[in-house]
CSV table of C-alpha atoms in Angstrom, one decimal:
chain,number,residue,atom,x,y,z
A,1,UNK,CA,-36.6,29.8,-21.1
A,2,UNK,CA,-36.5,27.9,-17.7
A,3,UNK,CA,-33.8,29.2,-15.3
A,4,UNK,CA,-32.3,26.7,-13.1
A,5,UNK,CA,-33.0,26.3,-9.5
A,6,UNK,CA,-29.4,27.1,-8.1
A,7,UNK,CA,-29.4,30.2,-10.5
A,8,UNK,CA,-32.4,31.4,-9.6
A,9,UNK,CA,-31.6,30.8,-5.8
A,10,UNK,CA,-28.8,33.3,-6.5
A,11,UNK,CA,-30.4,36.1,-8.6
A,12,UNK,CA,-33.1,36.2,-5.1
A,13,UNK,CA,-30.2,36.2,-2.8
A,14,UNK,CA,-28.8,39.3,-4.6
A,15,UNK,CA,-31.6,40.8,-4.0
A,16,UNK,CA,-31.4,40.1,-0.4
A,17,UNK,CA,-28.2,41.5,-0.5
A,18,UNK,CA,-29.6,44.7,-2.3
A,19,UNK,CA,-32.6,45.1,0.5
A,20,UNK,CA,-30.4,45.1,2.9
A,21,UNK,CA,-28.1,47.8,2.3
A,22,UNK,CA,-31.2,49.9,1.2
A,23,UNK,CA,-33.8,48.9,3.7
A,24,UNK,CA,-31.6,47.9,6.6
A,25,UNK,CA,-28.3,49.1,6.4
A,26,UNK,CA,-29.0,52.6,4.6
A,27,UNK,CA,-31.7,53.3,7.4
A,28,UNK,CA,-30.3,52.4,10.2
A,29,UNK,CA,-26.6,52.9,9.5
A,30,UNK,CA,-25.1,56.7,9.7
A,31,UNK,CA,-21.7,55.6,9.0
A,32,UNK,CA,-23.4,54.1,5.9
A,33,UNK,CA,-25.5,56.3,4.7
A,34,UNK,CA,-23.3,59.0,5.0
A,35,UNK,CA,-20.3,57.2,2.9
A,36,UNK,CA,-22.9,56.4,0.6
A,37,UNK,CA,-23.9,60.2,-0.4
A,38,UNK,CA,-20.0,61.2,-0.2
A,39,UNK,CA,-19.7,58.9,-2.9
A,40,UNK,CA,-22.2,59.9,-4.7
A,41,UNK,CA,-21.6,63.9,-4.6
A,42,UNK,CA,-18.0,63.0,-5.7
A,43,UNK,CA,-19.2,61.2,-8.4
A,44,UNK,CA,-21.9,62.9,-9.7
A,45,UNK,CA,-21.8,66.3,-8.3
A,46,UNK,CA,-23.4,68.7,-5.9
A,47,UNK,CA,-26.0,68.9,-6.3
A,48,UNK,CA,-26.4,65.4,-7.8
A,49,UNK,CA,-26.7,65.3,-11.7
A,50,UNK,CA,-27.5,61.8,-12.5
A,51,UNK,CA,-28.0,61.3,-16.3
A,52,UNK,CA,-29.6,57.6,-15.9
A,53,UNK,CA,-31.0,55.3,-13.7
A,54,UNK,CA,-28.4,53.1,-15.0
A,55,UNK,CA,-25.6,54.6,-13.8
A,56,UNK,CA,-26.6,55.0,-10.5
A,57,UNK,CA,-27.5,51.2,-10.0
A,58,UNK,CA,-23.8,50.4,-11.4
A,59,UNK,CA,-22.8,53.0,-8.4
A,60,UNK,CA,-24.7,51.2,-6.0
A,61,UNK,CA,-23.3,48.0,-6.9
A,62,UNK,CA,-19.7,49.1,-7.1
A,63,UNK,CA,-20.2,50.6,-3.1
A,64,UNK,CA,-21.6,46.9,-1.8
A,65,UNK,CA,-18.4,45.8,-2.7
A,66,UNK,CA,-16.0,48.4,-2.0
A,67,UNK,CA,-17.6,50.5,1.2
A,68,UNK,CA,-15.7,48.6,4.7
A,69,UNK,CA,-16.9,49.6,7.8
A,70,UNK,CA,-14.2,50.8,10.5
A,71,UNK,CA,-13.7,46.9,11.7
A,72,UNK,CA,-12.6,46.7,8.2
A,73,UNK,CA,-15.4,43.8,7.4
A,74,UNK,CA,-17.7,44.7,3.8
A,75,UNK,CA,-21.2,45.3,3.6
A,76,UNK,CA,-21.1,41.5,2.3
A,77,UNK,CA,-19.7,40.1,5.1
A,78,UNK,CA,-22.0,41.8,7.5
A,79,UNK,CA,-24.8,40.4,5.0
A,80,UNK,CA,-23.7,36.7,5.5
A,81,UNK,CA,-23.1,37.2,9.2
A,82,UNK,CA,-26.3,38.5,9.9
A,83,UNK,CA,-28.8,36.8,7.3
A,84,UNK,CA,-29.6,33.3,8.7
A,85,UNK,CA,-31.7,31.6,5.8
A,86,UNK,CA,-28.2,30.9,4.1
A,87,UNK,CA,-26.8,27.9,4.2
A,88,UNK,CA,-23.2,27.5,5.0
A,89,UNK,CA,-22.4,26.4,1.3
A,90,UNK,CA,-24.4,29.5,0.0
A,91,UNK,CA,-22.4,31.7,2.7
A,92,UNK,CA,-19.3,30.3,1.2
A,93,UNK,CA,-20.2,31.4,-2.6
A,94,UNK,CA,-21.5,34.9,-1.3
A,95,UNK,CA,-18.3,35.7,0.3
A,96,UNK,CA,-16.6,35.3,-2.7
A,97,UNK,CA,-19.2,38.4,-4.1
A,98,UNK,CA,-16.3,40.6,-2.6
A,99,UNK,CA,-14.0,40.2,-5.1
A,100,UNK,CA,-16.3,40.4,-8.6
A,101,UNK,CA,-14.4,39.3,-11.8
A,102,UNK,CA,-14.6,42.6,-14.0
A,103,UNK,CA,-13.5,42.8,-17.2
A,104,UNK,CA,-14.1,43.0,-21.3
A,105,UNK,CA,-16.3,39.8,-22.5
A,106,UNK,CA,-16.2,38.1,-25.8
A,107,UNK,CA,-19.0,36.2,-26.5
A,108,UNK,CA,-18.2,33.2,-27.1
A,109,UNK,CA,-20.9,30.8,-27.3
A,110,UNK,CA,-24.8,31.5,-26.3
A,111,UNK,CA,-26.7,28.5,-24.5
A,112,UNK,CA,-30.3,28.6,-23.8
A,113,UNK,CA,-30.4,29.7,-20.3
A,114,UNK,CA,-27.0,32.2,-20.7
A,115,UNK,CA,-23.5,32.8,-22.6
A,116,UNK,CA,-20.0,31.5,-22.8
A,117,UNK,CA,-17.6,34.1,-22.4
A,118,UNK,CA,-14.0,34.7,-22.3
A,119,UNK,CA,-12.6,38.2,-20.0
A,120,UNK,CA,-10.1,39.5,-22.2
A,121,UNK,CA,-8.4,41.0,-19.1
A,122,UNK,CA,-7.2,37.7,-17.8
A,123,UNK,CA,-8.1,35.6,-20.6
A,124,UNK,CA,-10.2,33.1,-18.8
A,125,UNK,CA,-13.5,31.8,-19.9
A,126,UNK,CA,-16.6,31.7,-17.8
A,127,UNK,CA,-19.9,30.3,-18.0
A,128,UNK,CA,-22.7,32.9,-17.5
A,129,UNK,CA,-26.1,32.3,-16.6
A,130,UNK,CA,-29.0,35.0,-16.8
A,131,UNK,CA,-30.9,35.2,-13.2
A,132,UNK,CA,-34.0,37.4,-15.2
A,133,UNK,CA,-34.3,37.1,-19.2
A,134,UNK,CA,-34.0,40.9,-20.5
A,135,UNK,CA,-35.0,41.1,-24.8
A,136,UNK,CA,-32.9,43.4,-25.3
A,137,UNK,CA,-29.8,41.9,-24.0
A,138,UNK,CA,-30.7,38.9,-25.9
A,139,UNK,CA,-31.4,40.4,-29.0
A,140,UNK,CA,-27.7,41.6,-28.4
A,141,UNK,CA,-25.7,39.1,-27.5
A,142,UNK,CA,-24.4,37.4,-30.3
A,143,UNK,CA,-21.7,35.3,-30.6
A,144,UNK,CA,-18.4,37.6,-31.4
A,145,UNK,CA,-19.6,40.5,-29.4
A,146,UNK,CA,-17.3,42.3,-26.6
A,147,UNK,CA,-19.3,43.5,-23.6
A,148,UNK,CA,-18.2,45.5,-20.6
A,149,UNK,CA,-19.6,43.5,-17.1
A,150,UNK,CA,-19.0,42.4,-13.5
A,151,UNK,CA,-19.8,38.8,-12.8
A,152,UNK,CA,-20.0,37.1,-9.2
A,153,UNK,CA,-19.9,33.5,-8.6
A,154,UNK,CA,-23.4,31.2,-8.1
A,155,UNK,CA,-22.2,27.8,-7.6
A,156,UNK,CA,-18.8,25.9,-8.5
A,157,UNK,CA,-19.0,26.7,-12.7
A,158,UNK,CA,-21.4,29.0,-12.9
A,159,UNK,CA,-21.8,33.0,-12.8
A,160,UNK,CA,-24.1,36.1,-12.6
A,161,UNK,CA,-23.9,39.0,-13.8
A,162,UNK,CA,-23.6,42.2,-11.1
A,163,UNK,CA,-24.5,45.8,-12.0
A,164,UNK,CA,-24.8,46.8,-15.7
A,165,UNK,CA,-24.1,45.0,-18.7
A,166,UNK,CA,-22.6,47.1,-21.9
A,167,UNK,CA,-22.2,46.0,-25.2
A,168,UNK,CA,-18.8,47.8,-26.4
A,169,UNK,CA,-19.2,49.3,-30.2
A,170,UNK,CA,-15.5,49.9,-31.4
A,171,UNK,CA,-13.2,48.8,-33.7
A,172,UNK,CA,-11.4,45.4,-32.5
A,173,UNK,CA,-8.1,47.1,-33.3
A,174,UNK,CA,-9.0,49.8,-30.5
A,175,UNK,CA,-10.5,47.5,-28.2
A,176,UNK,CA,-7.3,45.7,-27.7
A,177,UNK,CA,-5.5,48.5,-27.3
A,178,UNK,CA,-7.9,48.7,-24.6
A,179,UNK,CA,-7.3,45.8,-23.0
A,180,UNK,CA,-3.7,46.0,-23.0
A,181,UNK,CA,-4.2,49.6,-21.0
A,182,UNK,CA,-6.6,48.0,-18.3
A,183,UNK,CA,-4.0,44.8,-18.3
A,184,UNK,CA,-0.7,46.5,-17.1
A,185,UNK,CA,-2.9,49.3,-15.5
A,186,UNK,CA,-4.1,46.0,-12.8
A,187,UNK,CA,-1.6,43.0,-13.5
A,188,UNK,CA,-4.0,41.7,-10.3
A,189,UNK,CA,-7.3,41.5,-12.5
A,190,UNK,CA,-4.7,40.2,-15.5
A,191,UNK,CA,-4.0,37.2,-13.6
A,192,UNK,CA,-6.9,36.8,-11.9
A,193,UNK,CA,-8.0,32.9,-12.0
A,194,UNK,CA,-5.3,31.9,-14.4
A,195,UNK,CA,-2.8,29.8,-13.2
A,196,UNK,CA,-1.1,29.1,-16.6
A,197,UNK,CA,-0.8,32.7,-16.8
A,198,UNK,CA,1.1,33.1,-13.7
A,199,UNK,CA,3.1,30.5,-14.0
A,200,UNK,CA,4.3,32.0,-17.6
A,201,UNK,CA,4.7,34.9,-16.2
A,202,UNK,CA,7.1,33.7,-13.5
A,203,UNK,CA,8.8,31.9,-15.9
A,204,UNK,CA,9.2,35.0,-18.3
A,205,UNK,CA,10.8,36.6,-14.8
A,206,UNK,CA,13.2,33.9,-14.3
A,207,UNK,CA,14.9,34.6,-17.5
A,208,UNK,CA,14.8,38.2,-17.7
A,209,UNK,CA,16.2,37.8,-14.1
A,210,UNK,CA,18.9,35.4,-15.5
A,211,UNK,CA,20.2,38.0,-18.0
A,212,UNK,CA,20.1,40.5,-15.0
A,213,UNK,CA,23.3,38.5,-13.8
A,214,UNK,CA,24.6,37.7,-16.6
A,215,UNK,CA,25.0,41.6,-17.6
A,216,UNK,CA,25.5,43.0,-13.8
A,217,UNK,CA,27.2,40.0,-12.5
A,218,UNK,CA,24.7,39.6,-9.5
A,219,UNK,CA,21.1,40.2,-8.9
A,220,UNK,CA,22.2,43.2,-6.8
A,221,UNK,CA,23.6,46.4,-7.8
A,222,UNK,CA,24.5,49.7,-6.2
A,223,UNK,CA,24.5,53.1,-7.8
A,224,UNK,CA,23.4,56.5,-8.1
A,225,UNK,CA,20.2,57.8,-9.1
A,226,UNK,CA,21.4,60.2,-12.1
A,227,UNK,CA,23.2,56.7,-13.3
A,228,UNK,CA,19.8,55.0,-13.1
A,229,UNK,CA,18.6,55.9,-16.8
A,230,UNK,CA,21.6,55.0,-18.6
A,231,UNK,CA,22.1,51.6,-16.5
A,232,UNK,CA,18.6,50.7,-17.4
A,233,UNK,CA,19.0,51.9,-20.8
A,234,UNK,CA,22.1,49.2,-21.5
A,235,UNK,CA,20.4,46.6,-19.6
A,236,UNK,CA,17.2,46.8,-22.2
A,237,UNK,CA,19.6,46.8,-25.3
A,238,UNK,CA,21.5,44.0,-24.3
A,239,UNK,CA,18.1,42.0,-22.8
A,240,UNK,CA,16.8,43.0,-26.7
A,241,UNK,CA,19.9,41.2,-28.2
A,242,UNK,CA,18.8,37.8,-26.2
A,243,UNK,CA,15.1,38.1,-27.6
A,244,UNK,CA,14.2,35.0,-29.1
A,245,UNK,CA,11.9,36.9,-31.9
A,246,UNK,CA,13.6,39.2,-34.1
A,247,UNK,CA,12.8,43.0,-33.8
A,248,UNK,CA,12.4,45.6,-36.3
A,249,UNK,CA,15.4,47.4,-37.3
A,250,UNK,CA,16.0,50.2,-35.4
A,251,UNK,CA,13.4,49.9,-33.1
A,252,UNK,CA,13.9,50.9,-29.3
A,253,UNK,CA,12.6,50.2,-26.0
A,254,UNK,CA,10.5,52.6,-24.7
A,255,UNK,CA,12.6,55.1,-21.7
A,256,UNK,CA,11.7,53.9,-18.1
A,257,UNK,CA,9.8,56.6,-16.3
A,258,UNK,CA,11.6,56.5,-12.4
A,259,UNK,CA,10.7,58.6,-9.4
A,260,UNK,CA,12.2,62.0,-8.7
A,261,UNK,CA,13.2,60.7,-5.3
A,262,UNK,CA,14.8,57.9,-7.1
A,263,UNK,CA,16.4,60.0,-9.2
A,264,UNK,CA,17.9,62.6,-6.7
A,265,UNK,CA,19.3,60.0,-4.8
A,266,UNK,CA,23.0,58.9,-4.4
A,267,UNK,CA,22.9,55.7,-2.7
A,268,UNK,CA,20.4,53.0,-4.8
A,269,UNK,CA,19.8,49.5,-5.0
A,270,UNK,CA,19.1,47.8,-7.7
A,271,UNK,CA,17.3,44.2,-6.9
A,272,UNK,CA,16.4,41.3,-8.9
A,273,UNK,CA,14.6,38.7,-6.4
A,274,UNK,CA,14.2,35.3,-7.7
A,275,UNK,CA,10.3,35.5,-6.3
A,276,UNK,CA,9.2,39.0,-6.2
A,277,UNK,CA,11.3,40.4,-9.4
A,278,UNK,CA,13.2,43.5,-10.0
A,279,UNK,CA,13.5,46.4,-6.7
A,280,UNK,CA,14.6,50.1,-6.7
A,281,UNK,CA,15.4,51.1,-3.1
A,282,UNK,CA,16.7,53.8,-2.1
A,283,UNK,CA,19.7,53.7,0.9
A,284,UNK,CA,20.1,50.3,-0.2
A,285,UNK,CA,24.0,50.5,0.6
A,286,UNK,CA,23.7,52.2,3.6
A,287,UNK,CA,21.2,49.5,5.0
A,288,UNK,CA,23.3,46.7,4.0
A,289,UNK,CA,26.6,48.0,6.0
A,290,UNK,CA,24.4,49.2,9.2
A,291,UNK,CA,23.4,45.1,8.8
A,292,UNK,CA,27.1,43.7,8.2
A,293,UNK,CA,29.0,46.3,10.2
A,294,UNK,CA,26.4,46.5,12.9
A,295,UNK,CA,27.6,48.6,16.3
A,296,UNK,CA,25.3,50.2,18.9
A,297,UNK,CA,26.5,53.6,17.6
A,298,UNK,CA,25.6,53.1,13.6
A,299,UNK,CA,22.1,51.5,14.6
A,300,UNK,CA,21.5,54.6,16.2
A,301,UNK,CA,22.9,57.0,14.2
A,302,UNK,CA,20.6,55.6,11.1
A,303,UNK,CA,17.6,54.4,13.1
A,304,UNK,CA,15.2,56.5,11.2
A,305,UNK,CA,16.8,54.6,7.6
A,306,UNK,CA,15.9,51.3,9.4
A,307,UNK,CA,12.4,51.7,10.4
A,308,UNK,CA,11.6,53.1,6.9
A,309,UNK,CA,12.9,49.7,5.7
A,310,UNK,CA,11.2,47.5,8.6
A,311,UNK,CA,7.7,49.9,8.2
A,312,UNK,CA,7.1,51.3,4.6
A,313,UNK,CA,4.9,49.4,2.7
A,314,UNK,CA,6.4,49.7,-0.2
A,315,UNK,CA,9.2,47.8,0.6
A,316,UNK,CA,9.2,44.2,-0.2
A,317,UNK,CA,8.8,41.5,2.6
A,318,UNK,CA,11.2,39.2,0.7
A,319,UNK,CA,14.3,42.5,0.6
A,320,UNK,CA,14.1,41.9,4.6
A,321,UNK,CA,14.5,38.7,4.5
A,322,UNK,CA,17.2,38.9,2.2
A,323,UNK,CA,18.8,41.5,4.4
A,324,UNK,CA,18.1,39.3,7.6
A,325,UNK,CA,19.1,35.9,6.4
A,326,UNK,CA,22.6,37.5,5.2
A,327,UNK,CA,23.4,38.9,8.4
A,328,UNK,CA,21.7,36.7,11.0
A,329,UNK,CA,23.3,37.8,14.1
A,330,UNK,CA,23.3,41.3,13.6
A,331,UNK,CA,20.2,41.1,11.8
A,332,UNK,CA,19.3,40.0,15.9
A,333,UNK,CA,20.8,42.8,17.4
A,334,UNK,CA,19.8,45.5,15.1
A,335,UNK,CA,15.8,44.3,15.6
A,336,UNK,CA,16.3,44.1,19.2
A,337,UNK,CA,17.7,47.5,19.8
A,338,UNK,CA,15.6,49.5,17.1
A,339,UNK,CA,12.4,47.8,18.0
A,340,UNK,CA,13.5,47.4,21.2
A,341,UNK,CA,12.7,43.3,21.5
A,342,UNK,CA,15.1,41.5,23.9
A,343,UNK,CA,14.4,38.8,22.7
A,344,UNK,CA,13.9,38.8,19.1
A,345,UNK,CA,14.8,35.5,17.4
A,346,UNK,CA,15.0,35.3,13.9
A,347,UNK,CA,14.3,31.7,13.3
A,348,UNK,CA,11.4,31.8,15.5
A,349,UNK,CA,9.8,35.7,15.3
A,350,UNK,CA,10.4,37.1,11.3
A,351,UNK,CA,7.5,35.8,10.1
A,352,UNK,CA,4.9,36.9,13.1
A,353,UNK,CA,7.2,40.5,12.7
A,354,UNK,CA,6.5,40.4,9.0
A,355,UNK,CA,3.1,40.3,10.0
A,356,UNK,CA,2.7,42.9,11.8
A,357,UNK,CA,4.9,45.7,10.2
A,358,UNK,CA,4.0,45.0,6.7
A,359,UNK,CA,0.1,44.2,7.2
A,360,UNK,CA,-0.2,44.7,3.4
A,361,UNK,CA,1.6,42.5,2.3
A,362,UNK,CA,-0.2,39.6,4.5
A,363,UNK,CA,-2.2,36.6,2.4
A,364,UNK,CA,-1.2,38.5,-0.4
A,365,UNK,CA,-0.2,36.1,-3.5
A,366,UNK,CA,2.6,37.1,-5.0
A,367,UNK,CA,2.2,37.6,-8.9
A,368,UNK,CA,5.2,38.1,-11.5
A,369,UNK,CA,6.7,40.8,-12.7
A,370,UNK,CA,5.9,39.8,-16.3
A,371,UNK,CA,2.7,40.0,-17.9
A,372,UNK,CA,2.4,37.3,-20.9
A,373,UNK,CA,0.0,39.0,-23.5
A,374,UNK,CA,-1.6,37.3,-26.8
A,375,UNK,CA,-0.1,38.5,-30.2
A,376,UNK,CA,-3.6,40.6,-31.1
A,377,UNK,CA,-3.2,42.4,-28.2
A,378,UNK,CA,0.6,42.9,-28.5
A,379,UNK,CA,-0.2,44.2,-32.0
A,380,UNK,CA,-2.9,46.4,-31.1
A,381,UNK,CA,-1.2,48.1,-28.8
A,382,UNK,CA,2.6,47.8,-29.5
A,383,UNK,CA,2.4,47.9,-33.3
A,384,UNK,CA,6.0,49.8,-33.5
A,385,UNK,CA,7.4,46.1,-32.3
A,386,UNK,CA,5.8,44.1,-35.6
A,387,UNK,CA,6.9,47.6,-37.6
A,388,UNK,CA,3.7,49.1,-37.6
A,389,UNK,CA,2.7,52.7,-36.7
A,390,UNK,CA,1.0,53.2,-33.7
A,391,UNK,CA,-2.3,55.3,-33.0
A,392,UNK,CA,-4.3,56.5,-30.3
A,393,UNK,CA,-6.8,54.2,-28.8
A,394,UNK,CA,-10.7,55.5,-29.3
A,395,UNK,CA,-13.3,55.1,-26.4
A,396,UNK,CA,-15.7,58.0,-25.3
A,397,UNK,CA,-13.6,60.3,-22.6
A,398,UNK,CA,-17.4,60.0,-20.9
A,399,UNK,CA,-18.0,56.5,-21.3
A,400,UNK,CA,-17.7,54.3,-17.7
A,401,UNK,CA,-14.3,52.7,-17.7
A,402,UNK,CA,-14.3,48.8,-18.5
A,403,UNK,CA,-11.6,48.4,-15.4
A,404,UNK,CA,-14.6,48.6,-13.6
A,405,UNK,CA,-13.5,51.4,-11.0
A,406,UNK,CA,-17.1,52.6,-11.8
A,407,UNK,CA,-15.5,56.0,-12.8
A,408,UNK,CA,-15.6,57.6,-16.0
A,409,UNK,CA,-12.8,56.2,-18.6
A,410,UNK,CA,-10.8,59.9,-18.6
A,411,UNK,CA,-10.6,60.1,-14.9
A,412,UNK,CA,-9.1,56.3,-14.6
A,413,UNK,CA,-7.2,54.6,-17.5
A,414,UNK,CA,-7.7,56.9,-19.9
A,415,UNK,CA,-6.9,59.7,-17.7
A,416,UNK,CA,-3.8,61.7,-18.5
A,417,UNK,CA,-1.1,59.6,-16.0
A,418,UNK,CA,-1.7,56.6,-18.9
């Protein structure tokens, strides 16, 4: 079997990329070589107990994409920068090596030089080509078959595998339940390169927001933590009473685990944002009147409450700007006195002081709350909803996890928090 040109231009760039973390990087590199063998005694021990070669090429792979050096640039950006025998359209696709699709493949059609697959996870298919011709993976790959892999780009259509390739041996009922687990355990790898997805999804959050207000009367409301269960409670019997599909009698929504902090608190706001979806926040009340009743005194008095709000990460972007763009003027004054900035505009500086106060959120997409899921998923792993019993998903507690964390399944998504 003849491999293409492009493809095998590709497979002999990831080898480049492979020589130089080991030869270049790994040797002359403390910083490196000493996150390297962190990694490695915290995966496998000290001393290191490594059961197969296998597993320790999948953790090698895993740390070229993950590892960032103090200037916060990869190992793969560094390759790029510093390897001149690519051209700019190669540099392009190896960039995008930083972000590997990961996920749970189903075979879907085998062509002479590769496969057609589909990644459960975010239910897009991709063409797969082989950059080296291994019998035993052919002998394996049949159409029908689920495999655990990471896959990186190598041209505009086409992909190549990265790290290990494992063929998944379990009963479809308990690979779905799977996939359901690794889907709302990373909504981000869910909606990965699926645009009808997301826009379902946002569409899903638009009417769930819509019932919001119809049941609270506004996409805000203020209450105590202890009320918090109950609230949320009513809200998901009355949202079950709008479904369009008919539940099972006497079925209930699952209880909605909430913080303790969220819990012990007696000043909460509940959120429904027509972008970002539903908010819990705690002190929301107390923000809102220091930014309608603003005075030199209050700002003061609860500066500490506004720089959680202006600096904690977890705090939406778009709940600022709601705040803000209610109460322009003293949205002004409050900024210019807490952050001390004269001459803080709000038309001109929010965005640039977005920026730099919530870094985390910058060139971030934002992705809906909701998470569309196919019916065999849904009754894999929600069986109770099409009355059916539900059971335990199966996968070795030993077994790497198909997430592709590069940790073992019990200490990641089947690890006791799940």
């Amino acid at each position: 079997m003849k491999i293409s040109p492009h493809i095998d231009r590709f497979g002999d760039i990831r080898k480049m990329l492979v020589d130089y973390f080991q030869k270049d990087l790994m040797k002359n590199d403390d910083h490196v070589e000493q996150a390297f063998l962190k990694g490695l005694r915290k995966k496998f021990g000290y001393p290191l107990v490594i059961e197969s070669e296998e597993e320790f090429f999948e953790f090698t792979d895993i740390f070229l994409y993950t590892f960032k050096f103090p200037d916060n640039r990869t190992i793969i950006d560094r390759f790029v920068a510093e390897t001149p025998r690519l051209s700019p359209d190669e540099k392009k696709i190896v960039l995008k090596w930083k972000d590997p699709v990961a996920g749970i493949f189903e075979i879907k059609e085998l062509l002479p030089d590769g496969l057609v697959a589909e990644n459960l996870i975010n239910e897009v298919t991709y063409t797969i080509k082989h950059t080296v011709i291994v019998k035993e993976f052919m002998n394996s790959a049949v159409r029908g078959k689920y495999l655990q892999a990471k896959i990186v780009a190598a041209g505009k259509d086409d992909y190549i595998f990265s790290g290990i390739q494992t063929f998944l041996e379990m009963p479809e009922n308990e690979l779905f339940k799977l996939v359901y687990s690794l889907q709302t355990e990373n909504p981000g790898l869910a909606f990965r390169d699926n645009e009808e997805r997301i826009k379902q999804g946002f569409q899903m959050q638009e009417k769930d927001r819509a019932l919001f207000i119809e049941y609270f009367g506004s996409d805000e409301v203020l209450t105590e933590g202890r009320k918090l269960p109950g609230l949320m409670k009513d809200f998901m019997n009355y949202r079950l009473k709008k479904v369009e599909k008919p539940v099972p009698e006497g079925y209930r929504p699952p209880e909605m685990k909430l913080p303790k902090d969220l819990m012990k608190s007696r000043d909460i706001g509940i959120v429904y944002d027509e972008r970002t979806g539903q908010h819990f926040l705690i002190n929301y009340g107390l923000i809102l009147d220091v930014f309608q009743n603003a005075d030199e005194e209050k700002i003061e008095r609860f500066k500490k409450d506004i720089l959680i709000y202006l600096e904690n990460q977890s705090i939406a972007p778009s709940i600022l700007k709601r705040i803000f763009f209610r109460f322009p003027q003293n949205a002004e004054f409050v900024i210019r006195r807490v952050l001390n900035r004269p001459q803080f505009s709000l038309k001109k500086d929010f965005d640039t002081l977005i920026d730099e106060l919530k870094p985390s959120f910058k060139g971030k997409r934002i992705l809906p709350n909701f998470l569309p899921i196919s019916s065999r998923v849904t009754r894999a792993a929600k069986p109770e909803i099409y009355g059916q019993s539900p059971t335990k998903p199966q996968i070795g507690r030993n077994a790497p996890c198909p997430c592709g964390s590069g940790r073992k399944y019990k200490k990641c998504c089947g690890g006791p928090h799940n």
